[in-house]
Short mmCIF file of C-alpha atoms in Angstrom, two decimals:
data_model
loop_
_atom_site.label_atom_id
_atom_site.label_comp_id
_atom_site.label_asym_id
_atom_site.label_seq_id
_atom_site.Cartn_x
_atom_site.Cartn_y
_atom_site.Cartn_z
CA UNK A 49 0.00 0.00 0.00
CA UNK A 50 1.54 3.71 -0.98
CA UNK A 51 0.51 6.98 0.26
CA UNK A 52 1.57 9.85 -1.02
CA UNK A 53 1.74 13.04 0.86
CA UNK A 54 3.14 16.56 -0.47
CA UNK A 55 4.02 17.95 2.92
CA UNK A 56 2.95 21.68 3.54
CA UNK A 57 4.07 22.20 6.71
CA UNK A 58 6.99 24.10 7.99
CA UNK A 59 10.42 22.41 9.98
CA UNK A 60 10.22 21.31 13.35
CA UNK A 61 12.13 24.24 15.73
CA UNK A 62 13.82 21.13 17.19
CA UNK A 63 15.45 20.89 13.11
CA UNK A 64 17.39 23.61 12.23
CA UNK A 65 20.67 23.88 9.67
CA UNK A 66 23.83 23.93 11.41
CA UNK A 67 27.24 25.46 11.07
CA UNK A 68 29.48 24.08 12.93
CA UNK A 69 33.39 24.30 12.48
CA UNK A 70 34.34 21.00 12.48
CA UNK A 71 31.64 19.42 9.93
CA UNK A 72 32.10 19.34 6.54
CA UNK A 73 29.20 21.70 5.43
CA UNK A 74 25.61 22.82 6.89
CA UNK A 75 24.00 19.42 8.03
CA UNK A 76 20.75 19.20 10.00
CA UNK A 77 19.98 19.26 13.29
CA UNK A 78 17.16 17.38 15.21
CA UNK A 79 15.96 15.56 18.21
CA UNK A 80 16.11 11.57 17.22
CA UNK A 81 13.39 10.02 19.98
CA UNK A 82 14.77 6.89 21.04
CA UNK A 83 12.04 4.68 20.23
CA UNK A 84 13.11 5.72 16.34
CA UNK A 85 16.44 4.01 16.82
CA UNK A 86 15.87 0.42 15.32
CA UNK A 87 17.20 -2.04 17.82
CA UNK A 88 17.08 -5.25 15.91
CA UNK A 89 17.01 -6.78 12.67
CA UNK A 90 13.15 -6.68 10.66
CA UNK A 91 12.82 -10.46 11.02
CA UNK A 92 13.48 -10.42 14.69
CA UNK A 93 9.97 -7.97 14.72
CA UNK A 94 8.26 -10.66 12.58
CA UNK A 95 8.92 -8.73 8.93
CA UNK A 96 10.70 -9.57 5.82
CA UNK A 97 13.95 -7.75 4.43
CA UNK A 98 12.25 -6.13 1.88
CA UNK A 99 9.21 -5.67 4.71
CA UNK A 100 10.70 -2.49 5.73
CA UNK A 101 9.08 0.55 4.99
CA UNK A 102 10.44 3.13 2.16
CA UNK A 103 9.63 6.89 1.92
CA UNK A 104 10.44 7.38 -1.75
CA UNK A 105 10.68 11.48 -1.93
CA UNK A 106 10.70 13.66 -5.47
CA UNK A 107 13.01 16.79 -4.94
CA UNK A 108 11.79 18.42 -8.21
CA UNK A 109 8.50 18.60 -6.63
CA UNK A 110 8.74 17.28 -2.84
CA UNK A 111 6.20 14.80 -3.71
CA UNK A 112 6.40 11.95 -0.94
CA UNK A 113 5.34 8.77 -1.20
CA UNK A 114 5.06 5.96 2.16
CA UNK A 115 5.35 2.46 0.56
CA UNK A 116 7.24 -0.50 1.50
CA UNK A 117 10.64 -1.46 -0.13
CA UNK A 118 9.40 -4.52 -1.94
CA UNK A 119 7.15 -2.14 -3.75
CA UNK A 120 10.84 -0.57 -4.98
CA UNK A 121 10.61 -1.86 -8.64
CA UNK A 122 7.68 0.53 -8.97
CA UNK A 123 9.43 3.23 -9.36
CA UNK A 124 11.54 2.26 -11.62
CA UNK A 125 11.96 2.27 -15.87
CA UNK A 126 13.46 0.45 -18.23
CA UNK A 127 16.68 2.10 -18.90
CA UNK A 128 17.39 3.21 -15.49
CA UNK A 129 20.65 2.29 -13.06
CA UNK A 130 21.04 0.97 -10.01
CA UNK A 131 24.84 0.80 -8.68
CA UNK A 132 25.36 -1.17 -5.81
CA UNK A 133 28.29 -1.98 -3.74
CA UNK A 134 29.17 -5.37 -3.17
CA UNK A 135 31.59 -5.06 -0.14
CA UNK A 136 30.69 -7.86 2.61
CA UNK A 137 30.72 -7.28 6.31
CA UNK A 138 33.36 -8.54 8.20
CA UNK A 139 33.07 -9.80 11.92
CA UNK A 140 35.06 -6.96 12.75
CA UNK A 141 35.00 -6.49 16.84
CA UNK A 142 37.05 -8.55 18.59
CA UNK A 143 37.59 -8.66 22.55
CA UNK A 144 40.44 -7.53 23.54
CA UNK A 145 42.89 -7.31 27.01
CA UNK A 146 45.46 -4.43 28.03
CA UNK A 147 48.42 -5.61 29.85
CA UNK A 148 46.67 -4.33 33.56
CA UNK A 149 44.13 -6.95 32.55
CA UNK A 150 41.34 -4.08 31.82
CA UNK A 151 38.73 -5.36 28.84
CA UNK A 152 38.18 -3.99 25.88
CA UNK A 153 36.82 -4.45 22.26
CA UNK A 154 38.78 -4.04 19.29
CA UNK A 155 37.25 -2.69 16.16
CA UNK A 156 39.06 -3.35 13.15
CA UNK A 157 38.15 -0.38 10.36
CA UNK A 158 40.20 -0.06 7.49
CA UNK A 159 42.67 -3.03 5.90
CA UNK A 160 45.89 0.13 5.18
CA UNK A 161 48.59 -0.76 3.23
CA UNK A 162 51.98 -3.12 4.37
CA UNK A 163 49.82 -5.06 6.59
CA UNK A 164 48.42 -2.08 8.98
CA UNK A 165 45.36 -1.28 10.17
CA UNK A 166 43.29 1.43 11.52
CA UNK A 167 41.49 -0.01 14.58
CA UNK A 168 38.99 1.91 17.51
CA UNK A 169 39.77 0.70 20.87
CA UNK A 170 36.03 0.53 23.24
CA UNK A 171 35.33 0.39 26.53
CA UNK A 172 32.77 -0.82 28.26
CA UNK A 173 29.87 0.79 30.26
CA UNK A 174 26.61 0.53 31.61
CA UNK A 175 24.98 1.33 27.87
CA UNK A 176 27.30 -0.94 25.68
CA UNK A 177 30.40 0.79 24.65
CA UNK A 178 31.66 3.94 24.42
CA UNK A 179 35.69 4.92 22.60
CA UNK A 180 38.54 4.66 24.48
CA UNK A 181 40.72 7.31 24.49
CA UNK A 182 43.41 6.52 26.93
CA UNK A 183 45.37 4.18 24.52
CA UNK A 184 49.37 4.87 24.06
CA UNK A 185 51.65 4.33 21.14
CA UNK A 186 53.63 1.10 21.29
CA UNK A 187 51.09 -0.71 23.29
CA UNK A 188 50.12 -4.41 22.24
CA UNK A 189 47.45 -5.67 24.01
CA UNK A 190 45.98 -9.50 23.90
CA UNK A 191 43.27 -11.02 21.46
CA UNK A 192 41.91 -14.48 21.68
CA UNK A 193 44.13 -17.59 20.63
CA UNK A 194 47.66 -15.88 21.78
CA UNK A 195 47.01 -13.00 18.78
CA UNK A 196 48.02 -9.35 19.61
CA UNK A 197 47.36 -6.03 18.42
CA UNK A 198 50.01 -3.22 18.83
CA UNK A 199 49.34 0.32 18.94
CA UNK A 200 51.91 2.62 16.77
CA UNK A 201 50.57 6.31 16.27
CA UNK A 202 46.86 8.03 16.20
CA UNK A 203 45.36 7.39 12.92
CA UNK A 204 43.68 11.14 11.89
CA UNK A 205 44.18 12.36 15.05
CA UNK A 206 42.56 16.24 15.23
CA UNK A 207 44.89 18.22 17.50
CA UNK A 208 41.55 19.40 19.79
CA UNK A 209 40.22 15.94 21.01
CA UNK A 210 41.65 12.42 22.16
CA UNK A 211 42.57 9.90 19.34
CA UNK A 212 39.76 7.55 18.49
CA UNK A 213 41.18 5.57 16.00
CA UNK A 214 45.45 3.83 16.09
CA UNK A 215 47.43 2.62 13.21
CA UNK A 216 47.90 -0.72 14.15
CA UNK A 217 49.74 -4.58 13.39
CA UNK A 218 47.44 -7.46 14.25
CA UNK A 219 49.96 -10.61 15.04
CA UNK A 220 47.64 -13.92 14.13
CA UNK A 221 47.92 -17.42 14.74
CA UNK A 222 45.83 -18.06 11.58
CA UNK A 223 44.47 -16.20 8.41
CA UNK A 224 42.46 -13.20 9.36
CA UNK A 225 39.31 -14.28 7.61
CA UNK A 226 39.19 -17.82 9.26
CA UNK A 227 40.37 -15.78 12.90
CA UNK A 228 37.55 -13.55 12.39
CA UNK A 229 34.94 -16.10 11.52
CA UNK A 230 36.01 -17.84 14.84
CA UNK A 231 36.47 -15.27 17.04
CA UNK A 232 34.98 -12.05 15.77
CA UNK A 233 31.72 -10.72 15.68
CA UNK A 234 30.04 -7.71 13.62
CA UNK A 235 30.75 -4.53 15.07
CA UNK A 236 26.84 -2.75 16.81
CA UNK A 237 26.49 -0.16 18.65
CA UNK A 238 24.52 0.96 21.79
CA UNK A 239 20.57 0.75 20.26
CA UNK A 240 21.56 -2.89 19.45
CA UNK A 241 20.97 -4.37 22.75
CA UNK A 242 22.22 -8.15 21.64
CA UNK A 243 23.77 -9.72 19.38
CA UNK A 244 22.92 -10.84 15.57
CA UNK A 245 25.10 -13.42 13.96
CA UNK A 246 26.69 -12.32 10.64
CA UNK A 247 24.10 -13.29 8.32
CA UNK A 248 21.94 -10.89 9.54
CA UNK A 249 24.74 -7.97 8.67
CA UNK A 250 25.40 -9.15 4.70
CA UNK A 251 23.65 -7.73 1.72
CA UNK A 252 22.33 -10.86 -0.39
CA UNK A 253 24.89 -9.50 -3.66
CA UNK A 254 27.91 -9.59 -1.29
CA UNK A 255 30.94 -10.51 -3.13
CA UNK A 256 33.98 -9.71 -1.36
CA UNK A 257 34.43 -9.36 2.02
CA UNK A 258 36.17 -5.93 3.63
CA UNK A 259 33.55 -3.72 5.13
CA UNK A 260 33.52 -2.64 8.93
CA UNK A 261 30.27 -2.32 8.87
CA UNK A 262 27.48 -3.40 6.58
CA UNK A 263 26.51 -1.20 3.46
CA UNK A 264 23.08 -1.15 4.85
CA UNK A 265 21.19 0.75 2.32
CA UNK A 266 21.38 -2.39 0.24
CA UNK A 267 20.10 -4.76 3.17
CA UNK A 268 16.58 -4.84 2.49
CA UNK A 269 16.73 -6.57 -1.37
CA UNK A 270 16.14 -10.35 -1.69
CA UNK A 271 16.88 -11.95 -5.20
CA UNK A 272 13.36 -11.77 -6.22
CA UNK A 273 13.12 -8.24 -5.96
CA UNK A 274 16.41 -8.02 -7.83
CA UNK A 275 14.86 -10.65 -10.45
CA UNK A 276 11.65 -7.75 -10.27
CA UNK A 277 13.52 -4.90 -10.97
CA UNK A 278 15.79 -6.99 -13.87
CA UNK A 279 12.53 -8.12 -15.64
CA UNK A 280 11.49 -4.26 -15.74
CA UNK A 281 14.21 -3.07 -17.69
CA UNK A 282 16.28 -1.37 -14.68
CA UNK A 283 20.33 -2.24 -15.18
CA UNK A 284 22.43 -3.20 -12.18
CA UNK A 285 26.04 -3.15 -11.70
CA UNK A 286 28.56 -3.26 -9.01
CA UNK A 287 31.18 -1.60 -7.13
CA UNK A 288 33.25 -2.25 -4.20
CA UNK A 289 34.21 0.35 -1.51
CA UNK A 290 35.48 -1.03 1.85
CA UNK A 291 33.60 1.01 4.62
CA UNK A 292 35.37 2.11 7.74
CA UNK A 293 34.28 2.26 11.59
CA UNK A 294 31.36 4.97 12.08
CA UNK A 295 31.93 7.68 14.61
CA UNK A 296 28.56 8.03 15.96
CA UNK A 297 29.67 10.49 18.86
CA UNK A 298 31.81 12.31 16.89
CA UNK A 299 30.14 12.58 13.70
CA UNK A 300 33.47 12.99 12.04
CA UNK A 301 33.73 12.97 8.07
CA UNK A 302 35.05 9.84 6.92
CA UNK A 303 38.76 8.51 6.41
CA UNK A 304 40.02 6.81 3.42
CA UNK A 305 38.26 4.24 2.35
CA UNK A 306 39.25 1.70 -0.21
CA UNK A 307 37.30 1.09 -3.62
CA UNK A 308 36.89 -0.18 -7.21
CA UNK A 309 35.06 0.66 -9.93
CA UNK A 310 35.18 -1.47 -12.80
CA UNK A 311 35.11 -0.48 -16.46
CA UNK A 312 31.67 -1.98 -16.92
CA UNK A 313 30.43 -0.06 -14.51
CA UNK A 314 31.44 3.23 -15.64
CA UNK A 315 30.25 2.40 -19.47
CA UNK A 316 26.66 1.46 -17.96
CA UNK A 317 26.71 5.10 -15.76
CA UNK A 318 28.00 6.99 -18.81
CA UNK A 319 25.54 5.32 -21.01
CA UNK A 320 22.84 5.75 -18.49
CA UNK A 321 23.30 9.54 -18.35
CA UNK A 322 23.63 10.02 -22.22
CA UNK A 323 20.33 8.50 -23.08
CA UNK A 324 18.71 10.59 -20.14
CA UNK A 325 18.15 7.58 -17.99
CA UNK A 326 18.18 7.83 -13.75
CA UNK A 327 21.30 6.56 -12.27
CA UNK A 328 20.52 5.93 -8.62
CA UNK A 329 23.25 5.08 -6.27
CA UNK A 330 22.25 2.20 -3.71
CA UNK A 331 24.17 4.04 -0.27
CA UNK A 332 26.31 6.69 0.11
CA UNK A 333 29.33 4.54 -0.32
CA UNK A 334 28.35 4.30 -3.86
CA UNK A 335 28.17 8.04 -4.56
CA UNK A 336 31.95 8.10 -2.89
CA UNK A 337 33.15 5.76 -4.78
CA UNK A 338 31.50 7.05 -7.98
CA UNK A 339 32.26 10.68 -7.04
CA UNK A 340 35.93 10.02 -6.74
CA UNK A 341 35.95 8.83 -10.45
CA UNK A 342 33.51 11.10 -12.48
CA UNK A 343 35.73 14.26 -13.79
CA UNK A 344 34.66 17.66 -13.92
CA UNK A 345 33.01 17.01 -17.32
CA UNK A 346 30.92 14.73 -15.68
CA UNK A 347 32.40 11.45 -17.22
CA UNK A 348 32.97 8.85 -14.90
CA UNK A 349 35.61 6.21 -15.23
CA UNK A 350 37.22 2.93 -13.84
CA UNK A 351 39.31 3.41 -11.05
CA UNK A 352 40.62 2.00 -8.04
CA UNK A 353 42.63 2.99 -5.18
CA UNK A 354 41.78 5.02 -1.74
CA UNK A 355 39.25 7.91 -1.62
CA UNK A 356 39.05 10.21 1.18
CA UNK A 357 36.59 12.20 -1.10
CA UNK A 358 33.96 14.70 1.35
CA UNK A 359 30.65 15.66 -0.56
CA UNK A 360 29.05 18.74 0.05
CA UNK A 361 26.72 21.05 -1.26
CA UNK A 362 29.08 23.01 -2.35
CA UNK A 363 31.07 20.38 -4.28
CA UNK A 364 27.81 19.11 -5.77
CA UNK A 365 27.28 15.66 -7.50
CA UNK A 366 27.81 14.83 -10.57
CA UNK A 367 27.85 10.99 -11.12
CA UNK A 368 24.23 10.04 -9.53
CA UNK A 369 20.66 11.94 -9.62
CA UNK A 370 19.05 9.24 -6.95
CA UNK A 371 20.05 8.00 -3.88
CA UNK A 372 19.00 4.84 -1.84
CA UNK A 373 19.82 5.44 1.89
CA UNK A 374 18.73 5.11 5.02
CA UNK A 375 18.28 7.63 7.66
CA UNK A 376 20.82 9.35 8.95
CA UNK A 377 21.98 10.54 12.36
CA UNK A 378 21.32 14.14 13.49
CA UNK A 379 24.45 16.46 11.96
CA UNK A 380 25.87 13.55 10.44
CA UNK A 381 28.42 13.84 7.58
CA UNK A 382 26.51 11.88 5.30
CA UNK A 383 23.75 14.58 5.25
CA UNK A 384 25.56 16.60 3.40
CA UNK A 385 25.78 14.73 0.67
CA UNK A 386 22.38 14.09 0.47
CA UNK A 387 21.88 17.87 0.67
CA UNK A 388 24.42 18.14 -2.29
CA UNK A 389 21.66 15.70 -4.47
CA UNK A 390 18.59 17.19 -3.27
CA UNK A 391 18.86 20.66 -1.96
CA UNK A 392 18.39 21.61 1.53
CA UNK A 393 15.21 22.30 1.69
CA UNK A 394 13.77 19.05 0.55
CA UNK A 395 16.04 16.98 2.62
CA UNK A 396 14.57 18.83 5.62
CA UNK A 397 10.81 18.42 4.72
CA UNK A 398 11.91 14.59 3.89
CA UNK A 399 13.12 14.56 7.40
CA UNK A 400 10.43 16.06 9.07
CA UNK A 401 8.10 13.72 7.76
CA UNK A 402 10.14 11.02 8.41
CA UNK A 403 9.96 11.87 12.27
CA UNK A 404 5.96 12.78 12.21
CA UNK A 405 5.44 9.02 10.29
CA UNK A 406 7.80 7.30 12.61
CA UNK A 407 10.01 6.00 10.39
CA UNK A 408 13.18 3.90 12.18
CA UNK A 409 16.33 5.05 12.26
CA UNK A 410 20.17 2.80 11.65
CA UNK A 411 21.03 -0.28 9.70
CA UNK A 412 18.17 -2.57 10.65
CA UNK A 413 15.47 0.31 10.06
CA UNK A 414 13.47 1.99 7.27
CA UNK A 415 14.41 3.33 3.99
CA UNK A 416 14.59 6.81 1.82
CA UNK A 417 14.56 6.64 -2.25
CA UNK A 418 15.57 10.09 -3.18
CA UNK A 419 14.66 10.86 -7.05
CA UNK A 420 14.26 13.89 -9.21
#
């Protein structure tokens, strides 16, 4: 069942645009009730994946419609793109000991070059866990099975706050894939209150395992709404970027991030655009990774390597006109770039109504289809 709405009402006072020195641009601000915050996975609350709902919003016209996301294909012609990226989630948290025999968990974020990694040291609390800021370079502390992971130098470190995130050299017993899968589990944060095994974290197209944390906007297909939107005419192709650790308290913009986009891919975005077709990006990751490799004359091409690419307003997008996401954080990064493909005043009415219809919130909660 759809509705469609055309909101006509003005912006919460509790939502405002926000300058603030150490974002990346104006995001929005707003007051995220905690019942919005999506504490488990849609099957554990008796849905389907593709059960969850979808707000699928028009900036040309701020039409809204409320559907659910296996009505997606609806909105959809022949012709159009979706681009998807096909990074898999890794068990990435890992418990962890200091040498005073203090526990922690070990988030492992980005896969760096000669064998480092950026990692986020928690603690924990009362809530979950919160960062751990009283880490020092040269430290090795214990993981499971006799592995270690030693501290070297801050990783991005601003010169105002604590380091979050270390360079770091993981010492294994084993290969890291088969140590994760044994030991690991996928990195949630405090609105999960237990545990999901990591089935419930992968995207059905996953291909290649390297993301922190799950690619969520692409959670909610199953292969027969991929086999729906296929036998409508709408093209598909893949990417890969690796996603880092999110900085939920922080709201920091985001560190390099490996990706890849193959030739094929860039022919079907580059076709897509010349014959006037939509080319709608399935997550923000997506737009990064396209973003980094679509040149000023708005030709996109293969590419691989690391991005540490911000969009904003300002910078505007070029490679993408659509956007599959989910809902984002108050003043987080990403909202930016949504701004930069839909203008600011449409992502606030979007938002608005999102909050007066309830929508939920995080990885396991509702969708937003942003078109012209």
């Amino acid at each position: 069942m759809q509705t469609l709405v055309k909101p006509m009402f003005s912006l919460p006072l509790a939502m405002q645009t926000m300058h603030d020195r150490n974002a990346p641009t104006s995001t929005l601000d707003f007051t995220l009730p905690p019942e919005l915050e999506a504490s488990e996975p849609p099957e554990a609350r008796g849905l389907t994946r593709d059960a969850v709902r979808l707000m699928v919003s028009h900036y040309g016209d701020d039409c809204i419609v409320h559907t659910r996301f296996s009505q997606l294909a609806d909105f959809f012609d022949a012709g159009d793109l979706l681009v998807l990226n096909t990074s898999g989630t890794l068990n990435a948290a890992l418990p962890v000991t200091r040498a005073d025999g203090s526990a922690l968990e070990l988030h492992l974020s980005t896969n760096l070059s000669a064998d480092l990694w950026s990692v986020e040291l928690r603690r924990f609390d009362a809530k979950g866990t919160q960062p751990f800021f009283d880490a020092t370079s040269g430290e090795t502390l214990s993981l499971p099975a006799g592995a270690r992971v030693t501290l070297h130098a801050p990783y991005h470190a601003r010169r105002d706050a604590p380091a979050r995130l270390w360079v770091a050299t993981l010492s294994l017993p084993i290969i890291l894939e088969d140590y994760l899968a044994r030991y690991g589990s996928p990195i949630r944060y405090n609105y999960v209150r237990q545990s999901w095994s990591a089935s419930y974290y992968q995207t059905v197209y996953a291909t290649e395992m390297g993301s922190a944390e799950m690619p969520s906007a692409g959670r909610a297909f199953t292969p027969e709404l991929i086999t729906q939107l296929i036998a409508r005419g709408v093209q598909i192709a893949p990417l890969i970027l690796h996603t880092g650790v999110a900085s939920l308290e922080a709201h920091e913009p985001p560190y390099a991030e490996f990706y890849r986009v193959p030739a094929s891919t860039a022919r079907l975005v580059n076709a897509a655009h010349d014959a006037g077709r939509r080319v709608v990006a399935v997550g923000t990751t997506v737009v990064r990774a396209l973003e980094t490799v679509t040149v000023d004359d708005g030709a996109t091409r293969a590419g691989e390597g690391w991005t540490e690419l911000i969009i904003t307003a300002a910078r505007g997008v070029r490679a993408v006109n659509g956007l599959l996401t989910g809902l984002h954080e108050p003043r987080a990064s990403h909202l930016a770039m949504l701004e930069a493909i839909a203008g600011n005043a449409h992502l606030r009415l979007t938002y608005a109504e999102a909050l007066r219809q309830k929508y939920l919130w995080h990885e396991f909660g509702d969708l937003h289809l942003i078109l012209p």
